[in-house]
Amino acid sequence: QSALTQPASVSGSPGQSITISCTGTSSDVGGYNYVSWYQQHPGKAPKLMIYGVNNRPSGVSNRFSGSKSDNTASLTISGLQAEDEADYYCNSYTTSSTLYVFGTGTKVTVL
Amino acid sequence: EVQLVETGGGLIQPGGSLRLSCAASGFSVRSNYMSWVRQAPGRGLEWVSVIYTGGTTYYADSVKGRFNISRDNSKNTLHLQMNSLRADDTAVYYCARVDYSDYVDSWGQGTLVTVSS
């Protein structure tokens, strides 16, 4: 099972909106609504930001939103803030024997 | 409050074995899906293994046949037995609780495993 494909880096200025893509196949992203997104600051454990494609856990800012079209899921951060600078990973359930697969990760830089 | 605390990491020679533990509090490990996720230095997240409430287990191809996930319900603890360790197993290993809708809702702080001679 290969990792889901994400852009290596995305950047934006404070206040802008950015979108991170996560491309898989019909065996994972495209076949199920079990896509989640995680934020990870350096040296810290990941933090759940989005689950079930477009659901936000309690306590996560509504500046974060998720969507999916065919085999590609997306995470949008609106009103970009300095604290959003971090690595972001998508994850999906998959029919492969591995059961779950992460994306390659995207480094978000706030200019 | 849900809390996961990993122990057991350290420096181990190639070919050696190590057992990681994850003490859970605030919930029952036997009533939840539990998993191990690892992250090699400077690299991305990799799903290692998951154990379902019924005891069914799954493993990444990279560790299949070498790692074994288990839980001790009496101690509310998750374990990962790692055998035949290789240099590319070097990583921070995170214990994680997986919601029934297949996402990680709680993470431990991680424990570093270094495989080197």
mmCIF file with all atom_site columns, C-alpha atoms in Angstrom:
data_model
loop_
_atom_site.group_PDB
_atom_site.id
_atom_site.type_symbol
_atom_site.label_atom_id
_atom_site.label_alt_id
_atom_site.label_comp_id
_atom_site.label_asym_id
_atom_site.label_entity_id
_atom_site.label_seq_id
_atom_site.pdbx_PDB_ins_code
_atom_site.Cartn_x
_atom_site.Cartn_y
_atom_site.Cartn_z
_atom_site.occupancy
_atom_site.B_iso_or_equiv
_atom_site.pdbx_formal_charge
_atom_site.auth_seq_id
_atom_site.auth_comp_id
_atom_site.auth_asym_id
_atom_site.auth_atom_id
_atom_site.pdbx_PDB_model_num
ATOM 1   C CA . GLN A 1 1   ? 0.000   0.000   0.000  1.00 0.00 ? 1   GLN A CA 1
ATOM 2   C CA . SER A 1 2   ? 1.601   3.262   -1.119 1.00 0.00 ? 2   SER A CA 1
ATOM 3   C CA . ALA A 1 3   ? 1.159   6.446   0.855  1.00 0.00 ? 3   ALA A CA 1
ATOM 4   C CA . LEU A 1 4   ? -1.511  8.898   -0.254 1.00 0.00 ? 4   LEU A CA 1
ATOM 5   C CA . THR A 1 5   ? -0.053  11.759  -2.302 1.00 0.00 ? 5   THR A CA 1
ATOM 6   C CA . GLN A 1 6   ? 0.160   15.249  -0.811 1.00 0.00 ? 6   GLN A CA 1
ATOM 7   C CA . PRO A 1 7   ? 2.117   18.309  -1.982 1.00 0.00 ? 7   PRO A CA 1
ATOM 8   C CA . ALA A 1 8   ? 5.398   18.617  -0.090 1.00 0.00 ? 8   ALA A CA 1
ATOM 9   C CA . SER A 1 9   ? 4.760   22.225  0.825  1.00 0.00 ? 9   SER A CA 1
ATOM 10  C CA . VAL A 1 10  ? 2.103   24.928  0.682  1.00 0.00 ? 10  VAL A CA 1
ATOM 11  C CA . SER A 1 11  ? 2.521   28.521  1.776  1.00 0.00 ? 11  SER A CA 1
ATOM 12  C CA . GLY A 1 12  ? 0.365   31.570  2.255  1.00 0.00 ? 12  GLY A CA 1
ATOM 13  C CA . SER A 1 13  ? 0.274   34.977  3.880  1.00 0.00 ? 13  SER A CA 1
ATOM 14  C CA . PRO A 1 14  ? -1.624  35.692  7.079  1.00 0.00 ? 14  PRO A CA 1
ATOM 15  C CA . GLY A 1 15  ? -5.336  35.987  6.399  1.00 0.00 ? 15  GLY A CA 1
ATOM 16  C CA . GLN A 1 16  ? -5.211  34.081  3.137  1.00 0.00 ? 16  GLN A CA 1
ATOM 17  C CA . SER A 1 17  ? -6.744  30.675  2.434  1.00 0.00 ? 17  SER A CA 1
ATOM 18  C CA . ILE A 1 18  ? -4.782  27.617  1.399  1.00 0.00 ? 18  ILE A CA 1
ATOM 19  C CA . THR A 1 19  ? -5.822  24.141  0.316  1.00 0.00 ? 19  THR A CA 1
ATOM 20  C CA . ILE A 1 20  ? -3.907  20.892  0.765  1.00 0.00 ? 20  ILE A CA 1
ATOM 21  C CA . SER A 1 21  ? -4.791  17.973  -1.493 1.00 0.00 ? 21  SER A CA 1
ATOM 22  C CA . CYS A 1 22  ? -4.608  14.273  -0.685 1.00 0.00 ? 22  CYS A CA 1
ATOM 23  C CA . THR A 1 23  ? -4.845  11.918  -3.644 1.00 0.00 ? 23  THR A CA 1
ATOM 24  C CA . GLY A 1 24  ? -5.484  8.220   -3.383 1.00 0.00 ? 24  GLY A CA 1
ATOM 25  C CA . THR A 1 25  ? -7.469  5.589   -5.251 1.00 0.00 ? 25  THR A CA 1
ATOM 26  C CA . SER A 1 26  ? -10.914 4.064   -5.299 1.00 0.00 ? 26  SER A CA 1
ATOM 27  C CA . SER A 1 27  ? -9.623  1.543   -2.735 1.00 0.00 ? 27  SER A CA 1
ATOM 28  C CA . ASP A 1 28  ? -9.096  4.218   -0.125 1.00 0.00 ? 28  ASP A CA 1
ATOM 29  C CA . VAL A 1 29  ? -9.986  7.932   -0.425 1.00 0.00 ? 29  VAL A CA 1
ATOM 30  C CA . GLY A 1 30  ? -12.450 7.474   -3.265 1.00 0.00 ? 30  GLY A CA 1
ATOM 31  C CA . GLY A 1 31  ? -14.194 4.453   -1.829 1.00 0.00 ? 31  GLY A CA 1
ATOM 32  C CA . TYR A 1 32  ? -14.947 5.527   1.724  1.00 0.00 ? 32  TYR A CA 1
ATOM 33  C CA . ASN A 1 33  ? -15.794 8.621   3.754  1.00 0.00 ? 33  ASN A CA 1
ATOM 34  C CA . TYR A 1 34  ? -13.145 7.716   6.313  1.00 0.00 ? 34  TYR A CA 1
ATOM 35  C CA . VAL A 1 35  ? -10.672 10.499  5.568  1.00 0.00 ? 35  VAL A CA 1
ATOM 36  C CA . SER A 1 36  ? -9.092  12.333  8.472  1.00 0.00 ? 36  SER A CA 1
ATOM 37  C CA . TRP A 1 37  ? -6.529  15.134  8.769  1.00 0.00 ? 37  TRP A CA 1
ATOM 38  C CA . TYR A 1 38  ? -3.846  15.714  11.409 1.00 0.00 ? 38  TYR A CA 1
ATOM 39  C CA . GLN A 1 39  ? -1.724  18.716  12.333 1.00 0.00 ? 39  GLN A CA 1
ATOM 40  C CA . GLN A 1 40  ? 1.746   18.170  13.755 1.00 0.00 ? 40  GLN A CA 1
ATOM 41  C CA . HIS A 1 41  ? 4.021   20.824  15.192 1.00 0.00 ? 41  HIS A CA 1
ATOM 42  C CA . PRO A 1 42  ? 7.754   20.017  15.499 1.00 0.00 ? 42  PRO A CA 1
ATOM 43  C CA . GLY A 1 43  ? 8.501   17.601  18.306 1.00 0.00 ? 43  GLY A CA 1
ATOM 44  C CA . LYS A 1 44  ? 4.830   17.140  19.145 1.00 0.00 ? 44  LYS A CA 1
ATOM 45  C CA . ALA A 1 45  ? 2.284   14.368  18.676 1.00 0.00 ? 45  ALA A CA 1
ATOM 46  C CA . PRO A 1 46  ? -0.204  14.790  15.830 1.00 0.00 ? 46  PRO A CA 1
ATOM 47  C CA . LYS A 1 47  ? -3.557  16.431  16.534 1.00 0.00 ? 47  LYS A CA 1
ATOM 48  C CA . LEU A 1 48  ? -6.855  15.505  14.884 1.00 0.00 ? 48  LEU A CA 1
ATOM 49  C CA . MET A 1 49  ? -8.244  18.383  12.813 1.00 0.00 ? 49  MET A CA 1
ATOM 50  C CA . ILE A 1 50  ? -10.872 16.758  10.560 1.00 0.00 ? 50  ILE A CA 1
ATOM 51  C CA . TYR A 1 51  ? -12.570 13.340  10.545 1.00 0.00 ? 51  TYR A CA 1
ATOM 52  C CA . GLY A 1 52  ? -15.096 11.673  8.300  1.00 0.00 ? 52  GLY A CA 1
ATOM 53  C CA . VAL A 1 53  ? -14.008 13.922  5.389  1.00 0.00 ? 53  VAL A CA 1
ATOM 54  C CA . ASN A 1 54  ? -15.573 17.132  6.696  1.00 0.00 ? 54  ASN A CA 1
ATOM 55  C CA . ASN A 1 55  ? -16.236 16.919  10.434 1.00 0.00 ? 55  ASN A CA 1
ATOM 56  C CA . ARG A 1 56  ? -14.410 19.054  12.999 1.00 0.00 ? 56  ARG A CA 1
ATOM 57  C CA . PRO A 1 57  ? -13.753 17.759  16.515 1.00 0.00 ? 57  PRO A CA 1
ATOM 58  C CA . SER A 1 58  ? -14.779 19.940  19.401 1.00 0.00 ? 58  SER A CA 1
ATOM 59  C CA . GLY A 1 59  ? -12.182 22.644  19.995 1.00 0.00 ? 59  GLY A CA 1
ATOM 60  C CA . VAL A 1 60  ? -10.838 22.824  16.445 1.00 0.00 ? 60  VAL A CA 1
ATOM 61  C CA . SER A 1 61  ? -11.225 26.208  14.792 1.00 0.00 ? 61  SER A CA 1
ATOM 62  C CA . ASN A 1 62  ? -13.893 26.554  12.105 1.00 0.00 ? 62  ASN A CA 1
ATOM 63  C CA . ARG A 1 63  ? -11.143 27.979  9.895  1.00 0.00 ? 63  ARG A CA 1
ATOM 64  C CA . PHE A 1 64  ? -10.352 24.349  9.096  1.00 0.00 ? 64  PHE A CA 1
ATOM 65  C CA . SER A 1 65  ? -12.622 22.500  6.679  1.00 0.00 ? 65  SER A CA 1
ATOM 66  C CA . GLY A 1 66  ? -12.480 19.304  4.642  1.00 0.00 ? 66  GLY A CA 1
ATOM 67  C CA . SER A 1 67  ? -13.971 18.017  1.426  1.00 0.00 ? 67  SER A CA 1
ATOM 68  C CA . LYS A 1 68  ? -13.630 15.199  -1.076 1.00 0.00 ? 68  LYS A CA 1
ATOM 69  C CA . SER A 1 69  ? -14.103 14.729  -4.796 1.00 0.00 ? 69  SER A CA 1
ATOM 70  C CA . ASP A 1 70  ? -13.554 11.340  -6.401 1.00 0.00 ? 70  ASP A CA 1
ATOM 71  C CA . ASN A 1 71  ? -10.155 10.048  -5.255 1.00 0.00 ? 71  ASN A CA 1
ATOM 72  C CA . THR A 1 72  ? -8.914  13.369  -3.846 1.00 0.00 ? 72  THR A CA 1
ATOM 73  C CA . ALA A 1 73  ? -9.594  14.809  -0.404 1.00 0.00 ? 73  ALA A CA 1
ATOM 74  C CA . SER A 1 74  ? -8.766  18.390  0.538  1.00 0.00 ? 74  SER A CA 1
ATOM 75  C CA . LEU A 1 75  ? -8.093  20.388  3.685  1.00 0.00 ? 75  LEU A CA 1
ATOM 76  C CA . THR A 1 76  ? -8.704  24.129  3.510  1.00 0.00 ? 76  THR A CA 1
ATOM 77  C CA . ILE A 1 77  ? -7.361  26.561  6.071  1.00 0.00 ? 77  ILE A CA 1
ATOM 78  C CA . SER A 1 78  ? -8.981  29.960  5.838  1.00 0.00 ? 78  SER A CA 1
ATOM 79  C CA . GLY A 1 79  ? -7.789  33.123  7.544  1.00 0.00 ? 79  GLY A CA 1
ATOM 80  C CA . LEU A 1 80  ? -4.281  31.679  7.804  1.00 0.00 ? 80  LEU A CA 1
ATOM 81  C CA . GLN A 1 81  ? -2.535  32.411  11.119 1.00 0.00 ? 81  GLN A CA 1
ATOM 82  C CA . ALA A 1 82  ? 1.052   32.034  12.280 1.00 0.00 ? 82  ALA A CA 1
ATOM 83  C CA . GLU A 1 83  ? 0.052   29.178  14.593 1.00 0.00 ? 83  GLU A CA 1
ATOM 84  C CA . ASP A 1 84  ? -1.149  27.169  11.578 1.00 0.00 ? 84  ASP A CA 1
ATOM 85  C CA . GLU A 1 85  ? 2.457   26.698  10.471 1.00 0.00 ? 85  GLU A CA 1
ATOM 86  C CA . ALA A 1 86  ? 2.967   22.953  10.875 1.00 0.00 ? 86  ALA A CA 1
ATOM 87  C CA . ASP A 1 87  ? 2.993   19.636  9.033  1.00 0.00 ? 87  ASP A CA 1
ATOM 88  C CA . TYR A 1 88  ? -0.356  18.222  7.926  1.00 0.00 ? 88  TYR A CA 1
ATOM 89  C CA . TYR A 1 89  ? -1.162  14.587  7.167  1.00 0.00 ? 89  TYR A CA 1
ATOM 90  C CA . CYS A 1 90  ? -4.230  13.005  5.662  1.00 0.00 ? 90  CYS A CA 1
ATOM 91  C CA . ASN A 1 91  ? -5.272  9.457   6.467  1.00 0.00 ? 91  ASN A CA 1
ATOM 92  C CA . SER A 1 92  ? -7.780  7.040   4.982  1.00 0.00 ? 92  SER A CA 1
ATOM 93  C CA . TYR A 1 93  ? -9.222  3.629   5.552  1.00 0.00 ? 93  TYR A CA 1
ATOM 94  C CA . THR A 1 94  ? -8.108  1.267   2.785  1.00 0.00 ? 94  THR A CA 1
ATOM 95  C CA . THR A 1 95  ? -9.124  -2.140  1.544  1.00 0.00 ? 95  THR A CA 1
ATOM 96  C CA . SER A 1 96  ? -5.488  -3.223  1.534  1.00 0.00 ? 96  SER A CA 1
ATOM 97  C CA . SER A 1 97  ? -4.213  -5.505  4.275  1.00 0.00 ? 97  SER A CA 1
ATOM 98  C CA . THR A 1 98  ? -2.701  -2.495  5.994  1.00 0.00 ? 98  THR A CA 1
ATOM 99  C CA . LEU A 1 99  ? -6.218  -1.179  6.766  1.00 0.00 ? 99  LEU A CA 1
ATOM 100 C CA . TYR A 1 100 ? -5.150  2.472   7.095  1.00 0.00 ? 100 TYR A CA 1
ATOM 101 C CA . VAL A 1 101 ? -2.794  4.652   5.068  1.00 0.00 ? 101 VAL A CA 1
ATOM 102 C CA . PHE A 1 102 ? -1.325  8.101   5.733  1.00 0.00 ? 102 PHE A CA 1
ATOM 103 C CA . GLY A 1 103 ? -0.500  10.776  3.227  1.00 0.00 ? 103 GLY A CA 1
ATOM 104 C CA . THR A 1 104 ? 3.059   11.842  2.492  1.00 0.00 ? 104 THR A CA 1
ATOM 105 C CA . GLY A 1 105 ? 2.626   15.015  4.522  1.00 0.00 ? 105 GLY A CA 1
ATOM 106 C CA . THR A 1 106 ? 2.544   18.729  3.681  1.00 0.00 ? 106 THR A CA 1
ATOM 107 C CA . LYS A 1 107 ? 4.563   21.456  5.334  1.00 0.00 ? 107 LYS A CA 1
ATOM 108 C CA . VAL A 1 108 ? 2.506   24.636  5.668  1.00 0.00 ? 108 VAL A CA 1
ATOM 109 C CA . THR A 1 109 ? 4.478   27.860  5.869  1.00 0.00 ? 109 THR A CA 1
ATOM 110 C CA . VAL A 1 110 ? 2.950   31.173  6.873  1.00 0.00 ? 110 VAL A CA 1
ATOM 111 C CA . LEU A 1 111 ? 4.871   33.891  5.046  1.00 0.00 ? 111 LEU A CA 1
ATOM 112 C CA . GLU B 2 1   ? -9.525  12.612  30.745 1.00 0.00 ? 1   GLU B CA 1
ATOM 113 C CA . VAL B 2 2   ? -8.104  10.282  28.112 1.00 0.00 ? 2   VAL B CA 1
ATOM 114 C CA . GLN B 2 3   ? -4.362  9.740   28.483 1.00 0.00 ? 3   GLN B CA 1
ATOM 115 C CA . LEU B 2 4   ? -1.861  7.450   26.743 1.00 0.00 ? 4   LEU B CA 1
ATOM 116 C CA . VAL B 2 5   ? 1.684   7.036   28.060 1.00 0.00 ? 5   VAL B CA 1
ATOM 117 C CA . GLU B 2 6   ? 4.243   5.015   26.115 1.00 0.00 ? 6   GLU B CA 1
ATOM 118 C CA . THR B 2 7   ? 7.315   3.388   27.634 1.00 0.00 ? 7   THR B CA 1
ATOM 119 C CA . GLY B 2 8   ? 9.959   0.909   26.524 1.00 0.00 ? 8   GLY B CA 1
ATOM 120 C CA . GLY B 2 9   ? 11.838  2.784   23.829 1.00 0.00 ? 9   GLY B CA 1
ATOM 121 C CA . GLY B 2 10  ? 15.608  2.956   23.672 1.00 0.00 ? 10  GLY B CA 1
ATOM 122 C CA . LEU B 2 11  ? 18.741  1.959   21.787 1.00 0.00 ? 11  LEU B CA 1
ATOM 123 C CA . ILE B 2 12  ? 18.818  -1.600  20.475 1.00 0.00 ? 12  ILE B CA 1
ATOM 124 C CA . GLN B 2 13  ? 21.188  -3.440  18.158 1.00 0.00 ? 13  GLN B CA 1
ATOM 125 C CA . PRO B 2 14  ? 20.031  -4.715  14.755 1.00 0.00 ? 14  PRO B CA 1
ATOM 126 C CA . GLY B 2 15  ? 18.388  -8.107  15.087 1.00 0.00 ? 15  GLY B CA 1
ATOM 127 C CA . GLY B 2 16  ? 17.355  -7.437  18.663 1.00 0.00 ? 16  GLY B CA 1
ATOM 128 C CA . SER B 2 17  ? 13.929  -7.294  20.305 1.00 0.00 ? 17  SER B CA 1
ATOM 129 C CA . LEU B 2 18  ? 12.085  -4.615  22.200 1.00 0.00 ? 18  LEU B CA 1
ATOM 130 C CA . ARG B 2 19  ? 8.670   -4.403  23.821 1.00 0.00 ? 19  ARG B CA 1
ATOM 131 C CA . LEU B 2 20  ? 6.781   -1.136  23.914 1.00 0.00 ? 20  LEU B CA 1
ATOM 132 C CA . SER B 2 21  ? 3.962   -0.508  26.364 1.00 0.00 ? 21  SER B CA 1
ATOM 133 C CA . CYS B 2 22  ? 1.196   2.055   26.412 1.00 0.00 ? 22  CYS B CA 1
ATOM 134 C CA . ALA B 2 23  ? -0.651  2.696   29.655 1.00 0.00 ? 23  ALA B CA 1
ATOM 135 C CA . ALA B 2 24  ? -4.140  4.016   29.043 1.00 0.00 ? 24  ALA B CA 1
ATOM 136 C CA . SER B 2 25  ? -6.317  5.961   31.442 1.00 0.00 ? 25  SER B CA 1
ATOM 137 C CA . GLY B 2 26  ? -9.743  7.521   31.159 1.00 0.00 ? 26  GLY B CA 1
ATOM 138 C CA . PHE B 2 27  ? -11.090 4.692   28.975 1.00 0.00 ? 27  PHE B CA 1
ATOM 139 C CA . SER B 2 28  ? -10.827 0.923   28.464 1.00 0.00 ? 28  SER B CA 1
ATOM 140 C CA . VAL B 2 29  ? -8.412  -0.450  25.840 1.00 0.00 ? 29  VAL B CA 1
ATOM 141 C CA . ARG B 2 30  ? -10.519 -3.586  25.399 1.00 0.00 ? 30  ARG B CA 1
ATOM 142 C CA . SER B 2 31  ? -13.534 -1.507  24.353 1.00 0.00 ? 31  SER B CA 1
ATOM 143 C CA . ASN B 2 32  ? -11.669 0.524   21.755 1.00 0.00 ? 32  ASN B CA 1
ATOM 144 C CA . TYR B 2 33  ? -9.641  0.012   18.610 1.00 0.00 ? 33  TYR B CA 1
ATOM 145 C CA . MET B 2 34  ? -5.990  0.626   19.526 1.00 0.00 ? 34  MET B CA 1
ATOM 146 C CA . SER B 2 35  ? -3.034  1.219   17.271 1.00 0.00 ? 35  SER B CA 1
ATOM 147 C CA . TRP B 2 36  ? 0.656   1.984   16.924 1.00 0.00 ? 36  TRP B CA 1
ATOM 148 C CA . VAL B 2 37  ? 1.864   4.646   14.505 1.00 0.00 ? 37  VAL B CA 1
ATOM 149 C CA . ARG B 2 38  ? 5.521   5.478   13.912 1.00 0.00 ? 38  ARG B CA 1
ATOM 150 C CA . GLN B 2 39  ? 7.526   8.340   12.486 1.00 0.00 ? 39  GLN B CA 1
ATOM 151 C CA . ALA B 2 40  ? 11.115  7.957   11.368 1.00 0.00 ? 40  ALA B CA 1
ATOM 152 C CA . PRO B 2 41  ? 13.379  10.979  11.948 1.00 0.00 ? 41  PRO B CA 1
ATOM 153 C CA . GLY B 2 42  ? 12.442  13.747  9.523  1.00 0.00 ? 42  GLY B CA 1
ATOM 154 C CA . ARG B 2 43  ? 9.855   11.533  7.823  1.00 0.00 ? 43  ARG B CA 1
ATOM 155 C CA . GLY B 2 44  ? 6.096   11.169  7.706  1.00 0.00 ? 44  GLY B CA 1
ATOM 156 C CA . LEU B 2 45  ? 3.642   9.128   9.733  1.00 0.00 ? 45  LEU B CA 1
ATOM 157 C CA . GLU B 2 46  ? 3.349   5.398   9.095  1.00 0.00 ? 46  GLU B CA 1
ATOM 158 C CA . TRP B 2 47  ? 0.613   3.132   10.385 1.00 0.00 ? 47  TRP B CA 1
ATOM 159 C CA . VAL B 2 48  ? 2.225   0.120   12.070 1.00 0.00 ? 48  VAL B CA 1
ATOM 160 C CA . SER B 2 49  ? -0.522  -2.011  13.582 1.00 0.00 ? 49  SER B CA 1
ATOM 161 C CA . VAL B 2 50  ? -4.079  -1.986  14.910 1.00 0.00 ? 50  VAL B CA 1
ATOM 162 C CA . ILE B 2 51  ? -6.028  -4.277  17.225 1.00 0.00 ? 51  ILE B CA 1
ATOM 163 C CA . TYR B 2 52  ? -9.808  -4.349  17.137 1.00 0.00 ? 52  TYR B CA 1
ATOM 164 C CA . THR B 2 53  ? -12.072 -4.889  20.135 1.00 0.00 ? 53  THR B CA 1
ATOM 165 C CA . GLY B 2 54  ? -12.630 -8.497  19.104 1.00 0.00 ? 54  GLY B CA 1
ATOM 166 C CA . GLY B 2 55  ? -8.889  -9.126  18.972 1.00 0.00 ? 55  GLY B CA 1
ATOM 167 C CA . THR B 2 56  ? -8.410  -9.039  15.202 1.00 0.00 ? 56  THR B CA 1
ATOM 168 C CA . THR B 2 57  ? -5.057  -7.508  14.300 1.00 0.00 ? 57  THR B CA 1
ATOM 169 C CA . TYR B 2 58  ? -3.590  -5.846  11.217 1.00 0.00 ? 58  TYR B CA 1
ATOM 170 C CA . TYR B 2 59  ? -0.001  -4.939  10.380 1.00 0.00 ? 59  TYR B CA 1
ATOM 171 C CA . ALA B 2 60  ? 1.887   -2.825  7.870  1.00 0.00 ? 60  ALA B CA 1
ATOM 172 C CA . ASP B 2 61  ? 3.685   -4.962  5.304  1.00 0.00 ? 61  ASP B CA 1
ATOM 173 C CA . SER B 2 62  ? 6.999   -3.555  6.567  1.00 0.00 ? 62  SER B CA 1
ATOM 174 C CA . VAL B 2 63  ? 6.552   -5.138  10.023 1.00 0.00 ? 63  VAL B CA 1
ATOM 175 C CA . LYS B 2 64  ? 4.394   -8.180  9.278  1.00 0.00 ? 64  LYS B CA 1
ATOM 176 C CA . GLY B 2 65  ? 5.899   -11.324 10.787 1.00 0.00 ? 65  GLY B CA 1
ATOM 177 C CA . ARG B 2 66  ? 8.243   -9.334  13.050 1.00 0.00 ? 66  ARG B CA 1
ATOM 178 C CA . PHE B 2 67  ? 5.931   -7.210  15.228 1.00 0.00 ? 67  PHE B CA 1
ATOM 179 C CA . ASN B 2 68  ? 3.034   -8.329  17.401 1.00 0.00 ? 68  ASN B CA 1
ATOM 180 C CA . ILE B 2 69  ? 0.361   -6.079  18.914 1.00 0.00 ? 69  ILE B CA 1
ATOM 181 C CA . SER B 2 70  ? -1.464  -7.173  22.048 1.00 0.00 ? 70  SER B CA 1
ATOM 182 C CA . ARG B 2 71  ? -3.322  -5.760  25.033 1.00 0.00 ? 71  ARG B CA 1
ATOM 183 C CA . ASP B 2 72  ? -3.517  -6.557  28.728 1.00 0.00 ? 72  ASP B CA 1
ATOM 184 C CA . ASN B 2 73  ? -7.078  -5.783  29.725 1.00 0.00 ? 73  ASN B CA 1
ATOM 185 C CA . SER B 2 74  ? -6.365  -6.244  33.440 1.00 0.00 ? 74  SER B CA 1
ATOM 186 C CA . LYS B 2 75  ? -3.697  -3.513  33.311 1.00 0.00 ? 75  LYS B CA 1
ATOM 187 C CA . ASN B 2 76  ? -5.468  -1.453  30.648 1.00 0.00 ? 76  ASN B CA 1
ATOM 188 C CA . THR B 2 77  ? -2.262  -1.503  28.616 1.00 0.00 ? 77  THR B CA 1
ATOM 189 C CA . LEU B 2 78  ? -1.379  -1.909  24.945 1.00 0.00 ? 78  LEU B CA 1
ATOM 190 C CA . HIS B 2 79  ? 1.859   -3.588  23.870 1.00 0.00 ? 79  HIS B CA 1
ATOM 191 C CA . LEU B 2 80  ? 3.986   -3.853  20.748 1.00 0.00 ? 80  LEU B CA 1
ATOM 192 C CA . GLN B 2 81  ? 6.510   -6.688  20.668 1.00 0.00 ? 81  GLN B CA 1
ATOM 193 C CA . MET B 2 82  ? 9.171   -5.891  18.090 1.00 0.00 ? 82  MET B CA 1
ATOM 194 C CA . ASN B 2 83  ? 11.526  -8.636  16.928 1.00 0.00 ? 83  ASN B CA 1
ATOM 195 C CA . SER B 2 84  ? 14.287  -8.834  14.321 1.00 0.00 ? 84  SER B CA 1
ATOM 196 C CA . LEU B 2 85  ? 14.681  -5.080  14.479 1.00 0.00 ? 85  LEU B CA 1
ATOM 197 C CA . ARG B 2 86  ? 16.315  -3.269  11.573 1.00 0.00 ? 86  ARG B CA 1
ATOM 198 C CA . ALA B 2 87  ? 17.832  0.169   11.162 1.00 0.00 ? 87  ALA B CA 1
ATOM 199 C CA . ASP B 2 88  ? 14.766  1.332   9.241  1.00 0.00 ? 88  ASP B CA 1
ATOM 200 C CA . ASP B 2 89  ? 12.592  0.588   12.279 1.00 0.00 ? 89  ASP B CA 1
ATOM 201 C CA . THR B 2 90  ? 14.223  3.589   13.966 1.00 0.00 ? 90  THR B CA 1
ATOM 202 C CA . ALA B 2 91  ? 11.378  5.979   14.753 1.00 0.00 ? 91  ALA B CA 1
ATOM 203 C CA . VAL B 2 92  ? 9.209   7.605   17.367 1.00 0.00 ? 92  VAL B CA 1
ATOM 204 C CA . TYR B 2 93  ? 6.411   5.153   18.117 1.00 0.00 ? 93  TYR B CA 1
ATOM 205 C CA . TYR B 2 94  ? 3.044   6.616   19.049 1.00 0.00 ? 94  TYR B CA 1
ATOM 206 C CA . CYS B 2 95  ? 0.250   4.771   20.817 1.00 0.00 ? 95  CYS B CA 1
ATOM 207 C CA . ALA B 2 96  ? -3.138  5.828   19.481 1.00 0.00 ? 96  ALA B CA 1
ATOM 208 C CA . ARG B 2 97  ? -6.821  5.266   20.137 1.00 0.00 ? 97  ARG B CA 1
ATOM 209 C CA . VAL B 2 98  ? -8.850  4.757   16.966 1.00 0.00 ? 98  VAL B CA 1
ATOM 210 C CA . ASP B 2 99  ? -12.492 5.747   16.826 1.00 0.00 ? 99  ASP B CA 1
ATOM 211 C CA . TYR B 2 100 ? -14.938 3.233   15.337 1.00 0.00 ? 100 TYR B CA 1
ATOM 212 C CA . SER B 2 101 ? -15.205 5.623   12.369 1.00 0.00 ? 101 SER B CA 1
ATOM 213 C CA . ASP B 2 102 ? -11.543 4.984   11.620 1.00 0.00 ? 102 ASP B CA 1
ATOM 214 C CA . TYR B 2 103 ? -9.703  8.059   12.819 1.00 0.00 ? 103 TYR B CA 1
ATOM 215 C CA . VAL B 2 104 ? -7.252  8.609   15.657 1.00 0.00 ? 104 VAL B CA 1
ATOM 216 C CA . ASP B 2 105 ? -8.868  10.700  18.360 1.00 0.00 ? 105 ASP B CA 1
ATOM 217 C CA . SER B 2 106 ? -6.118  10.400  20.995 1.00 0.00 ? 106 SER B CA 1
ATOM 218 C CA . TRP B 2 107 ? -2.336  10.137  20.765 1.00 0.00 ? 107 TRP B CA 1
ATOM 219 C CA . GLY B 2 108 ? 0.406   9.392   23.266 1.00 0.00 ? 108 GLY B CA 1
ATOM 220 C CA . GLN B 2 109 ? 3.520   11.541  23.468 1.00 0.00 ? 109 GLN B CA 1
ATOM 221 C CA . GLY B 2 110 ? 5.618   8.921   21.674 1.00 0.00 ? 110 GLY B CA 1
ATOM 222 C CA . THR B 2 111 ? 8.672   6.838   22.571 1.00 0.00 ? 111 THR B CA 1
ATOM 223 C CA . LEU B 2 112 ? 11.880  6.798   20.523 1.00 0.00 ? 112 LEU B CA 1
ATOM 224 C CA . VAL B 2 113 ? 13.292  3.504   19.278 1.00 0.00 ? 113 VAL B CA 1
ATOM 225 C CA . THR B 2 114 ? 16.799  3.635   17.822 1.00 0.00 ? 114 THR B CA 1
ATOM 226 C CA . VAL B 2 115 ? 18.158  0.562   16.063 1.00 0.00 ? 115 VAL B CA 1
ATOM 227 C CA . SER B 2 116 ? 21.902  0.885   15.667 1.00 0.00 ? 116 SER B CA 1
ATOM 228 C CA . SER B 2 117 ? 25.120  -0.980  16.371 1.00 0.00 ? 117 SER B CA 1
#
